[in-house]
mmCIF file with all atom_site columns, C-alpha atoms and ligand atoms in Angstrom:
data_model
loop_
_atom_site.group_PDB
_atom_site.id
_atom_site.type_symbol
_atom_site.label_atom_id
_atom_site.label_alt_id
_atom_site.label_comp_id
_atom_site.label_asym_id
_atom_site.label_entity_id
_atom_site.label_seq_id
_atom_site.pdbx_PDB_ins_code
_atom_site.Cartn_x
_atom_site.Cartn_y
_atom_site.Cartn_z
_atom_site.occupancy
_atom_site.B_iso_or_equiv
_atom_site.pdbx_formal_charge
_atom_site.auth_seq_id
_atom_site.auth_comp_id
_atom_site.auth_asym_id
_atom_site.auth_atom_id
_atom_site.pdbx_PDB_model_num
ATOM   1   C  CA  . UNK X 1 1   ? 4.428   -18.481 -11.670 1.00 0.00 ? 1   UNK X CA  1
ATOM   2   C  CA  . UNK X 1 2   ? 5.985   -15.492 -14.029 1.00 0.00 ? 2   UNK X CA  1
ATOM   3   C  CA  . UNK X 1 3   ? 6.709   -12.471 -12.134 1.00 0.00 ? 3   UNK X CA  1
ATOM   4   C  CA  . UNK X 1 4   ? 5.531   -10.832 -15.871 1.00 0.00 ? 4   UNK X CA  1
ATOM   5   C  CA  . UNK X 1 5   ? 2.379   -8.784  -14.113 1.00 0.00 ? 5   UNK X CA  1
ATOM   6   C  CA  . UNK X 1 6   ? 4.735   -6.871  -11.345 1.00 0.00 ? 6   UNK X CA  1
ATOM   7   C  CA  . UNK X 1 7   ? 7.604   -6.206  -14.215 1.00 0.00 ? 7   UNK X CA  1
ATOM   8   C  CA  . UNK X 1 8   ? 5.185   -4.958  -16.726 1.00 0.00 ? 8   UNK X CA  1
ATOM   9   C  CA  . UNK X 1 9   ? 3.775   -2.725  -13.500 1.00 0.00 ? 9   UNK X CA  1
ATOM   10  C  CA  . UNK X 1 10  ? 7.027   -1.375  -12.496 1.00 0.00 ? 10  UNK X CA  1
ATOM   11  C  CA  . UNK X 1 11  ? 8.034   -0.473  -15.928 1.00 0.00 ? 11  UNK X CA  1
ATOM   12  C  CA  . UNK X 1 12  ? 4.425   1.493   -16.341 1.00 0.00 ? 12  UNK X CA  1
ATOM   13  C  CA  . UNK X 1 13  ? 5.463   3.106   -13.031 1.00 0.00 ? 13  UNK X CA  1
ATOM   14  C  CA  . UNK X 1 14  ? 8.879   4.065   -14.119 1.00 0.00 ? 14  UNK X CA  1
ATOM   15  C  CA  . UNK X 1 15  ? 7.708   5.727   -17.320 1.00 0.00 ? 15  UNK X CA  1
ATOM   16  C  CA  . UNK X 1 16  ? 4.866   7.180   -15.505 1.00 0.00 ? 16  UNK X CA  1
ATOM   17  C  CA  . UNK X 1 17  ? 7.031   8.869   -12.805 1.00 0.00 ? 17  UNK X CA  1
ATOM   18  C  CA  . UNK X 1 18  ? 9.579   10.057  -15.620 1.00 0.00 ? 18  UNK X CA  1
ATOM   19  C  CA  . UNK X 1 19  ? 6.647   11.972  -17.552 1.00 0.00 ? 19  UNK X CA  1
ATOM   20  C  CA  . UNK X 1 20  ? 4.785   14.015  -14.790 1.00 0.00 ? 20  UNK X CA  1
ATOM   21  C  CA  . UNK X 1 21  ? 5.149   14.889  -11.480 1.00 0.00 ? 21  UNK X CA  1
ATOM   22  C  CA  . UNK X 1 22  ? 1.196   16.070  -11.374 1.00 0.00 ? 22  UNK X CA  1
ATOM   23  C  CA  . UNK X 1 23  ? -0.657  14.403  -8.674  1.00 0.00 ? 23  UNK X CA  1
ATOM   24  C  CA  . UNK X 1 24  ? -3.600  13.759  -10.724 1.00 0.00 ? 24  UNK X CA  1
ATOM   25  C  CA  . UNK X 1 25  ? -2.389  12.446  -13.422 1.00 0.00 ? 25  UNK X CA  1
ATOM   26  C  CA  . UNK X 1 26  ? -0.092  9.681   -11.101 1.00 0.00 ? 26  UNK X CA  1
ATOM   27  C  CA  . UNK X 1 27  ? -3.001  9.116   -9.431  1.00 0.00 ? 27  UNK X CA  1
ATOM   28  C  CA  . UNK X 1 28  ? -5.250  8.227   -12.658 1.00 0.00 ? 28  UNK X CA  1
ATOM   29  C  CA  . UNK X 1 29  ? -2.947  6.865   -14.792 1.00 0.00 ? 29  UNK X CA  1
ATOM   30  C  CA  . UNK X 1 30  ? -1.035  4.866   -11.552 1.00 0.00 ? 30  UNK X CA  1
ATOM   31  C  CA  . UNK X 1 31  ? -4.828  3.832   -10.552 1.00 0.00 ? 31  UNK X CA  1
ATOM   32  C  CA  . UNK X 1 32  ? -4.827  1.939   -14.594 1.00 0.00 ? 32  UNK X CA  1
ATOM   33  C  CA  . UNK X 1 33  ? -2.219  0.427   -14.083 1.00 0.00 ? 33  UNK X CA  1
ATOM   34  C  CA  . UNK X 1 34  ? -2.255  -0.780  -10.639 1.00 0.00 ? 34  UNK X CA  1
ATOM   35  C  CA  . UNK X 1 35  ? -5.687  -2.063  -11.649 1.00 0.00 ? 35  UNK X CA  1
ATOM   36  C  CA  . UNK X 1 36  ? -4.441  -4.064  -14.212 1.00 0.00 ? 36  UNK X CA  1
ATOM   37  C  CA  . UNK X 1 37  ? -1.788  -5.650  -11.688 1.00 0.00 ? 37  UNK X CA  1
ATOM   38  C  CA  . UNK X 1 38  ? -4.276  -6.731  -8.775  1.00 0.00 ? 38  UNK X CA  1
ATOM   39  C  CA  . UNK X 1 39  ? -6.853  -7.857  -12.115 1.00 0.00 ? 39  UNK X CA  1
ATOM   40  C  CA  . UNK X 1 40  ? -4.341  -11.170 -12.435 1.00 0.00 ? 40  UNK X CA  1
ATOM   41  C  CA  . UNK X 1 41  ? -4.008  -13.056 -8.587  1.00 0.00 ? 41  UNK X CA  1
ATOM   42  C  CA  . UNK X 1 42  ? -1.348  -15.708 -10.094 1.00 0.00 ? 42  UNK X CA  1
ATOM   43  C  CA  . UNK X 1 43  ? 1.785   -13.991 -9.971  1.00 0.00 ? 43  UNK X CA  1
ATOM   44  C  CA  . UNK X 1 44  ? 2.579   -13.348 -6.080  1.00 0.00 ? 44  UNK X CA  1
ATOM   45  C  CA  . UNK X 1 45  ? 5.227   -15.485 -4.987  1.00 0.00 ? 45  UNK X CA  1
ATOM   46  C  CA  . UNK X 1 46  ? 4.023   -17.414 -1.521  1.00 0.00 ? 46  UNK X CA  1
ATOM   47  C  CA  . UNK X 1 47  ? 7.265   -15.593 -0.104  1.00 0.00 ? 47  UNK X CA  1
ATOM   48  C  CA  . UNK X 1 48  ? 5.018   -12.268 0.129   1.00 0.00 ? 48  UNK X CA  1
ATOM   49  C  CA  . UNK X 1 49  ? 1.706   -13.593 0.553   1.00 0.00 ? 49  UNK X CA  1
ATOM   50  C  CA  . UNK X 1 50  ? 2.094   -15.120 4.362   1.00 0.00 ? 50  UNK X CA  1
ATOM   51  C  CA  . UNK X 1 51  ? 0.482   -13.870 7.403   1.00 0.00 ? 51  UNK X CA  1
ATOM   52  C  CA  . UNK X 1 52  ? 2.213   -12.958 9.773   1.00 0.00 ? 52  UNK X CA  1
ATOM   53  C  CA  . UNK X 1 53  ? -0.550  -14.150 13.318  1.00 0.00 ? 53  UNK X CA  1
ATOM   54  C  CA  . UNK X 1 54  ? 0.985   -10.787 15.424  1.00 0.00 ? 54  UNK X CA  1
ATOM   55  C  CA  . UNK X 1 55  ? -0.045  -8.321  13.574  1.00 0.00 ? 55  UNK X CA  1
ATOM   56  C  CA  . UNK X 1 56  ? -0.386  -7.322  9.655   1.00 0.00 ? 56  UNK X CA  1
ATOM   57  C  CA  . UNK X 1 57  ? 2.709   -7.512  7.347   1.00 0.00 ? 57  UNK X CA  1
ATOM   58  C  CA  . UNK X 1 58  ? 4.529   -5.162  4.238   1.00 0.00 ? 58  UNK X CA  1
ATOM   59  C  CA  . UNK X 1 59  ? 6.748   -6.245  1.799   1.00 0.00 ? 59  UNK X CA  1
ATOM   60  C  CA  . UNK X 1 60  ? 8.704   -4.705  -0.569  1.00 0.00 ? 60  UNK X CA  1
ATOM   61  C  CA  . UNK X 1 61  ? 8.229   -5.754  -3.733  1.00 0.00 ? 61  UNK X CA  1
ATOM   62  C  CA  . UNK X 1 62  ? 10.129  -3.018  -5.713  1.00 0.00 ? 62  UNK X CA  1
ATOM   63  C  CA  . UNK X 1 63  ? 11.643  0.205   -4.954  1.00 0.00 ? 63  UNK X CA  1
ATOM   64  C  CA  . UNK X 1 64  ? 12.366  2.819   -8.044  1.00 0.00 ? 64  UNK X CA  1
ATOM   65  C  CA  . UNK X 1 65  ? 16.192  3.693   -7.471  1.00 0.00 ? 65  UNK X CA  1
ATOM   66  C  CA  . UNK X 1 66  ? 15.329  7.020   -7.262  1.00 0.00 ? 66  UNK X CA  1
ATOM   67  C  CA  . UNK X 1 67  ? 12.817  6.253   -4.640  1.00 0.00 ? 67  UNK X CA  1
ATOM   68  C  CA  . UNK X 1 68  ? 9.823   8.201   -6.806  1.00 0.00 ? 68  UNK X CA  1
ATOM   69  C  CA  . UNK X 1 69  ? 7.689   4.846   -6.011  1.00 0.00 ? 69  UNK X CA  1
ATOM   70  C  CA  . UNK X 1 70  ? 7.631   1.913   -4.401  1.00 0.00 ? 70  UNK X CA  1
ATOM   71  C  CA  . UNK X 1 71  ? 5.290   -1.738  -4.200  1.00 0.00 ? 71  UNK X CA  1
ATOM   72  C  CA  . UNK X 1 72  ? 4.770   -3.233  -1.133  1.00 0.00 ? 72  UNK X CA  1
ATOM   73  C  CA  . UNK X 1 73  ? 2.538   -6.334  -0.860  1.00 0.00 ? 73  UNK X CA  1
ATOM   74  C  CA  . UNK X 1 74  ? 0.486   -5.953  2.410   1.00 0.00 ? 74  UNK X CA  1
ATOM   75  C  CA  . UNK X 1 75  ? -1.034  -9.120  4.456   1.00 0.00 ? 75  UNK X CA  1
ATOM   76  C  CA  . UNK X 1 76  ? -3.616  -8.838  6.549   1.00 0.00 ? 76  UNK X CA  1
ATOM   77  C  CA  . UNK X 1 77  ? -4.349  -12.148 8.652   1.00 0.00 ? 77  UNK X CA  1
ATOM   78  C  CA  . UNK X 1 78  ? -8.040  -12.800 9.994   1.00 0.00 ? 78  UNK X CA  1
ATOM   79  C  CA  . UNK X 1 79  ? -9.112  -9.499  11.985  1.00 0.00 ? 79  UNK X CA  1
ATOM   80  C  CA  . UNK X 1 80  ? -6.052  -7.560  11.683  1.00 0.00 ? 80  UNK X CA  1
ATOM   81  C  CA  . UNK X 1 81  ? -6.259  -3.661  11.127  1.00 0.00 ? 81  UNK X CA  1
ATOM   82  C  CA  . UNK X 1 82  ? -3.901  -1.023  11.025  1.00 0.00 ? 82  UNK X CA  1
ATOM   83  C  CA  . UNK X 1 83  ? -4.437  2.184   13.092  1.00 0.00 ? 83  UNK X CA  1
ATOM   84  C  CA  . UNK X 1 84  ? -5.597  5.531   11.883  1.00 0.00 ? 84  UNK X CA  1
ATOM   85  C  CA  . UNK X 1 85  ? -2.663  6.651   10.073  1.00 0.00 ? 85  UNK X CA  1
ATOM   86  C  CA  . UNK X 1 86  ? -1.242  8.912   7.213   1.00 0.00 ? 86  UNK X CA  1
ATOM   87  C  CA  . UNK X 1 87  ? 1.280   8.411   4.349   1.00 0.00 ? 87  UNK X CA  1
ATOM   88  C  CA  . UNK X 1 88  ? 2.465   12.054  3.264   1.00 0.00 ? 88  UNK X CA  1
ATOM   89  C  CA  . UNK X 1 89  ? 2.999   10.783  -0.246  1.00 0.00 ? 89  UNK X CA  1
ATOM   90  C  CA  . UNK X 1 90  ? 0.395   10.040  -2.745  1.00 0.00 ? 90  UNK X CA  1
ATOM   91  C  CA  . UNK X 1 91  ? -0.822  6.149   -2.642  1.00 0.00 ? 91  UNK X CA  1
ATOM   92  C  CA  . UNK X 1 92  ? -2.936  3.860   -4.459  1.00 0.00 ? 92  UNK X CA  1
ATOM   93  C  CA  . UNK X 1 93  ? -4.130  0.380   -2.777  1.00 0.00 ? 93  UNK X CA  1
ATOM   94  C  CA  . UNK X 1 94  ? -5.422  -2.051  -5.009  1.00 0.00 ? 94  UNK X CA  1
ATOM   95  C  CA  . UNK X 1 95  ? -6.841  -5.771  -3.260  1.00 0.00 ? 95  UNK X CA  1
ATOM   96  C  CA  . UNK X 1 96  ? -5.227  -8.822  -5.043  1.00 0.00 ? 96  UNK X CA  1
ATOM   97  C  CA  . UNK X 1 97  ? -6.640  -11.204 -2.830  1.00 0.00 ? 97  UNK X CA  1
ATOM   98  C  CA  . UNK X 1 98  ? -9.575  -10.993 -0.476  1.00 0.00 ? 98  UNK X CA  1
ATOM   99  C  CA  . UNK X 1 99  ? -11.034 -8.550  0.958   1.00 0.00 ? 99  UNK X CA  1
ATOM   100 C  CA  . UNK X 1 100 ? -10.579 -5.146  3.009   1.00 0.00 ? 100 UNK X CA  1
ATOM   101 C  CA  . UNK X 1 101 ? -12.893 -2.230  4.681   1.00 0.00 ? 101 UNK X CA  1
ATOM   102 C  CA  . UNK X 1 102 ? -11.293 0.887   4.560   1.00 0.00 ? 102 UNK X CA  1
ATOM   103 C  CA  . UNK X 1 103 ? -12.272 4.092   7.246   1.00 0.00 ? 103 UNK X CA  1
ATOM   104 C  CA  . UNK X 1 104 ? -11.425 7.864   6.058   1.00 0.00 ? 104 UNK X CA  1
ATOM   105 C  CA  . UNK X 1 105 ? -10.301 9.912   8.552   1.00 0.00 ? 105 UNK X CA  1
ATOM   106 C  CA  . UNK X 1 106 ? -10.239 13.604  9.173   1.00 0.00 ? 106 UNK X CA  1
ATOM   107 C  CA  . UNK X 1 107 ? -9.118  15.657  12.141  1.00 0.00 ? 107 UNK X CA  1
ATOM   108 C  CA  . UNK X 1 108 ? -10.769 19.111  12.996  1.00 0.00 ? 108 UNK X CA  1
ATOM   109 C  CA  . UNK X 1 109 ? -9.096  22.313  13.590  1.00 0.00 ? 109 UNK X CA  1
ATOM   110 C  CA  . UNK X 1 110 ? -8.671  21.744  17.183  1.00 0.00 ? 110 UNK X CA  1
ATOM   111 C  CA  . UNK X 1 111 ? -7.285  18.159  16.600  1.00 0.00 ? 111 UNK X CA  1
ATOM   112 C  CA  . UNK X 1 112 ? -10.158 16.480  16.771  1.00 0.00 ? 112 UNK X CA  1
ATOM   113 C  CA  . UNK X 1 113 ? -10.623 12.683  15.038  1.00 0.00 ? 113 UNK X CA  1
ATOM   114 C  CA  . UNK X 1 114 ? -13.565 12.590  12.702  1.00 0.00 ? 114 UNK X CA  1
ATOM   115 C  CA  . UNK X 1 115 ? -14.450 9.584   11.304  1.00 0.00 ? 115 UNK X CA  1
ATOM   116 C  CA  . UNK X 1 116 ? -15.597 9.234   7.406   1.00 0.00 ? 116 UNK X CA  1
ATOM   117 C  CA  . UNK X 1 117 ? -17.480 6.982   5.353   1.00 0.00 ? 117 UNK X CA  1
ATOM   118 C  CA  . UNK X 1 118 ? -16.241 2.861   5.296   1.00 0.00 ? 118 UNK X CA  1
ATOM   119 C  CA  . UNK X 1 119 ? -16.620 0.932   2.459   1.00 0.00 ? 119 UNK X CA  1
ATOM   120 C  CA  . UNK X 1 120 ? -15.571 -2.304  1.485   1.00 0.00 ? 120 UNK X CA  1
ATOM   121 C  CA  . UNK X 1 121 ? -12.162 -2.488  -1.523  1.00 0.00 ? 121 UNK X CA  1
ATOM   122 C  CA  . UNK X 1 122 ? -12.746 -6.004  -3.511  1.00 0.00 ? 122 UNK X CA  1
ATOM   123 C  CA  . UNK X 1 123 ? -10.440 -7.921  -4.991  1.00 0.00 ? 123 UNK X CA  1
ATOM   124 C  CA  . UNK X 1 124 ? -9.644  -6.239  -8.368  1.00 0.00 ? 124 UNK X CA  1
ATOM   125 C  CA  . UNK X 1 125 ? -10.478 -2.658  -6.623  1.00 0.00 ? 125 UNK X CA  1
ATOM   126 C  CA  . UNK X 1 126 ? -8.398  0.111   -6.255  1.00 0.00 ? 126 UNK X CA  1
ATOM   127 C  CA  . UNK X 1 127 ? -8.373  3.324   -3.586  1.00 0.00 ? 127 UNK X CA  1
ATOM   128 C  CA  . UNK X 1 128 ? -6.002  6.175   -3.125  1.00 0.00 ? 128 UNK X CA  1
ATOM   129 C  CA  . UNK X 1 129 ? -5.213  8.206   -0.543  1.00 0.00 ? 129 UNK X CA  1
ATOM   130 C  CA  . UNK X 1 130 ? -2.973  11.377  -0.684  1.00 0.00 ? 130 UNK X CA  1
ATOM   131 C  CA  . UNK X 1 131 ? -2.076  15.203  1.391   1.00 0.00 ? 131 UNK X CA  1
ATOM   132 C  CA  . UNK X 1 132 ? -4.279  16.397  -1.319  1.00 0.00 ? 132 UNK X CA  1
ATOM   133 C  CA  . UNK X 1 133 ? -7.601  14.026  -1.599  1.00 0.00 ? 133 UNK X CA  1
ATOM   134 C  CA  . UNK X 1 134 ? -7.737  12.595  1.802   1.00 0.00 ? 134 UNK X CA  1
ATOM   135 C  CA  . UNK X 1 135 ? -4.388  10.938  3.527   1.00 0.00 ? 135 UNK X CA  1
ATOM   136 C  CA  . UNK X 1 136 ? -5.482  9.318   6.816   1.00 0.00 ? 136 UNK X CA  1
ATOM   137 C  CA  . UNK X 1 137 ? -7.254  6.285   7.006   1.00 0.00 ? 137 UNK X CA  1
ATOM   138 C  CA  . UNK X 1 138 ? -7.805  2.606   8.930   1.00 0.00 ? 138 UNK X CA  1
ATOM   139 C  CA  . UNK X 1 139 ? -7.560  -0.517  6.993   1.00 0.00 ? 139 UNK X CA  1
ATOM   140 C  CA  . UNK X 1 140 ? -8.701  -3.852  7.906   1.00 0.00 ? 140 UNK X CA  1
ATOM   141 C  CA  . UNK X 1 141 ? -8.973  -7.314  6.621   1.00 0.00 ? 141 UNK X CA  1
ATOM   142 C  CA  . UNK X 1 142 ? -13.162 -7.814  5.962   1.00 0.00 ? 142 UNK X CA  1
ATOM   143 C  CA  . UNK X 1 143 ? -12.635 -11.364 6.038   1.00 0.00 ? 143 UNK X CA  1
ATOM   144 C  CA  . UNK X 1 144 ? -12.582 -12.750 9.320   1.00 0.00 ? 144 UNK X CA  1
ATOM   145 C  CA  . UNK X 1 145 ? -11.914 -16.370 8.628   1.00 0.00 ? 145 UNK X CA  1
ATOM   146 C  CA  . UNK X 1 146 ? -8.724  -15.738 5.723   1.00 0.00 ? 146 UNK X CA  1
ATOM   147 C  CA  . UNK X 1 147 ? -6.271  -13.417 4.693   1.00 0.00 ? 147 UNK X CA  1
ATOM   148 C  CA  . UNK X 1 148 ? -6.429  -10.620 2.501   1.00 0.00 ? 148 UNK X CA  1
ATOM   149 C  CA  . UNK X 1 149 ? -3.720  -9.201  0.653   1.00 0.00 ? 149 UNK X CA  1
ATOM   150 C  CA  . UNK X 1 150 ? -3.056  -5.456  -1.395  1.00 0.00 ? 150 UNK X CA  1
ATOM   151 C  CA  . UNK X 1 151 ? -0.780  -4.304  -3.311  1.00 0.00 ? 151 UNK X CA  1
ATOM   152 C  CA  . UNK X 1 152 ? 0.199   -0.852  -3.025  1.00 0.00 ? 152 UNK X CA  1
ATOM   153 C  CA  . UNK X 1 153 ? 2.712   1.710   -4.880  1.00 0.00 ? 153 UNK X CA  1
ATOM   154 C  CA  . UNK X 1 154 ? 3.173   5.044   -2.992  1.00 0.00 ? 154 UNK X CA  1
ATOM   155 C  CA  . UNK X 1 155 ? 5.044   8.108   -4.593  1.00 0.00 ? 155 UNK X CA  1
ATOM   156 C  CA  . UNK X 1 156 ? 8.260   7.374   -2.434  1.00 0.00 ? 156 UNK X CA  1
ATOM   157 C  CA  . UNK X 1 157 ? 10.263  4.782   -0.616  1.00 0.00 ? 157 UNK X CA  1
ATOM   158 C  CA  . UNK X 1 158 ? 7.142   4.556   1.810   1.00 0.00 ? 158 UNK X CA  1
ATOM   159 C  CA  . UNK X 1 159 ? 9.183   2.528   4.446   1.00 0.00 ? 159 UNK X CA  1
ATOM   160 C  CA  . UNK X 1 160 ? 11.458  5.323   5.155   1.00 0.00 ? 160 UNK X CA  1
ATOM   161 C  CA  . UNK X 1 161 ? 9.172   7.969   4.878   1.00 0.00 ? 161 UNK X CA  1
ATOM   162 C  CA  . UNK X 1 162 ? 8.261   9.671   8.117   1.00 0.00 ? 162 UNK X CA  1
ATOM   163 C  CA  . UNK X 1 163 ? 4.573   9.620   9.008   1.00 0.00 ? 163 UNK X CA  1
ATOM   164 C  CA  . UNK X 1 164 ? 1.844   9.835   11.496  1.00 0.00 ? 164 UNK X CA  1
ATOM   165 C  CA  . UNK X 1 165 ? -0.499  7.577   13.634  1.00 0.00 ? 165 UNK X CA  1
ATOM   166 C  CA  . UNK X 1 166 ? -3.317  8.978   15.480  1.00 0.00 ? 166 UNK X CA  1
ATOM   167 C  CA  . UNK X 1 167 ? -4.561  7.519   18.659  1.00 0.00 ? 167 UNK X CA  1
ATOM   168 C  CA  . UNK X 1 168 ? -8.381  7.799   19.677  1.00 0.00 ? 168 UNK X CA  1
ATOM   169 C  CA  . UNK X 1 169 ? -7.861  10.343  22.397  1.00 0.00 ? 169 UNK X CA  1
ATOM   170 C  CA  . UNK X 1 170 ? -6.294  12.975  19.506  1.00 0.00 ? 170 UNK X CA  1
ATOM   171 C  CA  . UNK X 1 171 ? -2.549  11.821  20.406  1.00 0.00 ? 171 UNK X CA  1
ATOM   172 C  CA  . UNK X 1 172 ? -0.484  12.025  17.427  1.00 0.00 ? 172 UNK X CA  1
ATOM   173 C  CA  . UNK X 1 173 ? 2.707   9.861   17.016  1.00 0.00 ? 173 UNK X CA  1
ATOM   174 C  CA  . UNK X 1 174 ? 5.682   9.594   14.574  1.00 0.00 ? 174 UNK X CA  1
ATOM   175 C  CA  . UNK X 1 175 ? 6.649   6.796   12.779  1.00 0.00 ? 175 UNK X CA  1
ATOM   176 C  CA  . UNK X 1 176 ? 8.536   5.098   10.057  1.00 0.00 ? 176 UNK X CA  1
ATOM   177 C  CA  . UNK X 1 177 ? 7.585   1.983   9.175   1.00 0.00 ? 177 UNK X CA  1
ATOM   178 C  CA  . UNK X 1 178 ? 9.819   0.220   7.903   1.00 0.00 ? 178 UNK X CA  1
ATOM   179 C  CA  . UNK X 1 179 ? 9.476   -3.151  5.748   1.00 0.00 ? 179 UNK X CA  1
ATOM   180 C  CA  . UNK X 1 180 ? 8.812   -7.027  7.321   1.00 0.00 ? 180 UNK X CA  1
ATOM   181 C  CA  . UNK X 1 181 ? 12.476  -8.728  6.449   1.00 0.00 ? 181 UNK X CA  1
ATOM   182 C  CA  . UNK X 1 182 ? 12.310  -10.455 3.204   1.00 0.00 ? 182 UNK X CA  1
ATOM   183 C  CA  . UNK X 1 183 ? 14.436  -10.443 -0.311  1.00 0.00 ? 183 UNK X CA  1
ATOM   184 C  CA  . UNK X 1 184 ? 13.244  -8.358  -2.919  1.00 0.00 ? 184 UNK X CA  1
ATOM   185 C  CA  . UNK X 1 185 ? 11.820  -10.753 -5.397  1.00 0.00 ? 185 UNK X CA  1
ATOM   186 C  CA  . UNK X 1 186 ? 14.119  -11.118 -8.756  1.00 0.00 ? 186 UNK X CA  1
ATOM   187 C  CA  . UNK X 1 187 ? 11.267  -9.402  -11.408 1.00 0.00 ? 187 UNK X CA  1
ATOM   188 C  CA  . UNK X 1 188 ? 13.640  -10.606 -13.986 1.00 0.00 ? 188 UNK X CA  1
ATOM   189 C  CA  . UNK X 1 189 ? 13.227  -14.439 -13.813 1.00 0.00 ? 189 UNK X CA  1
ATOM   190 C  CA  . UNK X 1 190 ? 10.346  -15.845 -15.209 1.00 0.00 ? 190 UNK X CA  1
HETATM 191 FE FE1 . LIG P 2 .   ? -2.526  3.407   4.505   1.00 0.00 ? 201 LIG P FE1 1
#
């Protein structure tokens, strides 16, 4: 198993984030080259591909040292769903393995929670989510009998980022999530 497909990602990323700070462009150009990362499903080491049976799992794969971007690899088990939440940084979420239905969210002026459209992300697709195009939103593995896994980069070091989940009855709560303990995988070994 050669790490290859997340180097050659993270270099794409690095170059990307050094020529533009224009959301569109990331988002395009990021969406290419994520696309081309989730396109391959050999490279994953096991190490960031297991389920965790409490509740849905991140880890980081790569931080920029700047913290412009980071790659998490996310791991949903059977049934397992995030809340509504928000990320306050562009994203991009591309499926490597599996399956997932994702739920836009909206909230009206008086704080209202408006559901959007679902649709179902395949393996090899990718969605993004941003402050600009649409940030909140409620993820969930569409396979009920095996995990699913995505890989997403986010324009920041998204486990230290302060965001938002949003509870049915309107209530809205801070948090920062953090990353599931694990090693940073060596990119460099092949
Ligand atoms: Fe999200």
């Amino acid at each position: 198993m050669s790490l290859e497909p997340l180097r050659h990602a993270v270099a794409g990323f690095t170059r990307l984030v050094d020529s533009t700070s224009d959301e569109a462009r990331l988002l395009a150009e990021g969406r290419t080259l994520l696309g081309a990362l989730v396109a391959d499903d050999n490279w994953l080491p096991d190490l960031y591909a297991e389920p965790n049976p409490e509740r849905y799992t991140q880890y980081l794969l790569w931080c920029d040292p700047l913290e412009r971007f980071s790659v998490v690899s996310f791991v949903w088990g059977p049934g397992q769903t995030t809340p509504v939440h928000d990320h306050t940084v562009w994203g991009l979420v591309g499926v490597l393995r599996g399956a997932e239905s994702c739920t836009g969210w909206s909230r009206s002026a008086d704080g209202k929670l408006l559901r959007g459209d679902t649709h179902i992300l395949k393996a090899g697709s990718v969605d993004a989510v941003s402050p600009t195009i649409g940030d909140m939103h409620e993820v969930a593995n569409a396979r009920s009998d095996a995990p699913s896994i995505s890989i997403h980069v986010y324009g920041a070091n998204i486990g230290r980022v302060h965001r938002h989940v949003y509870k049915p009855d309107g209530e809205v709560k801070s948090f920062i999530s953090g990353y599931t303990e694990r090693p940073l995988p060596n990119i460099w070994i092949d």
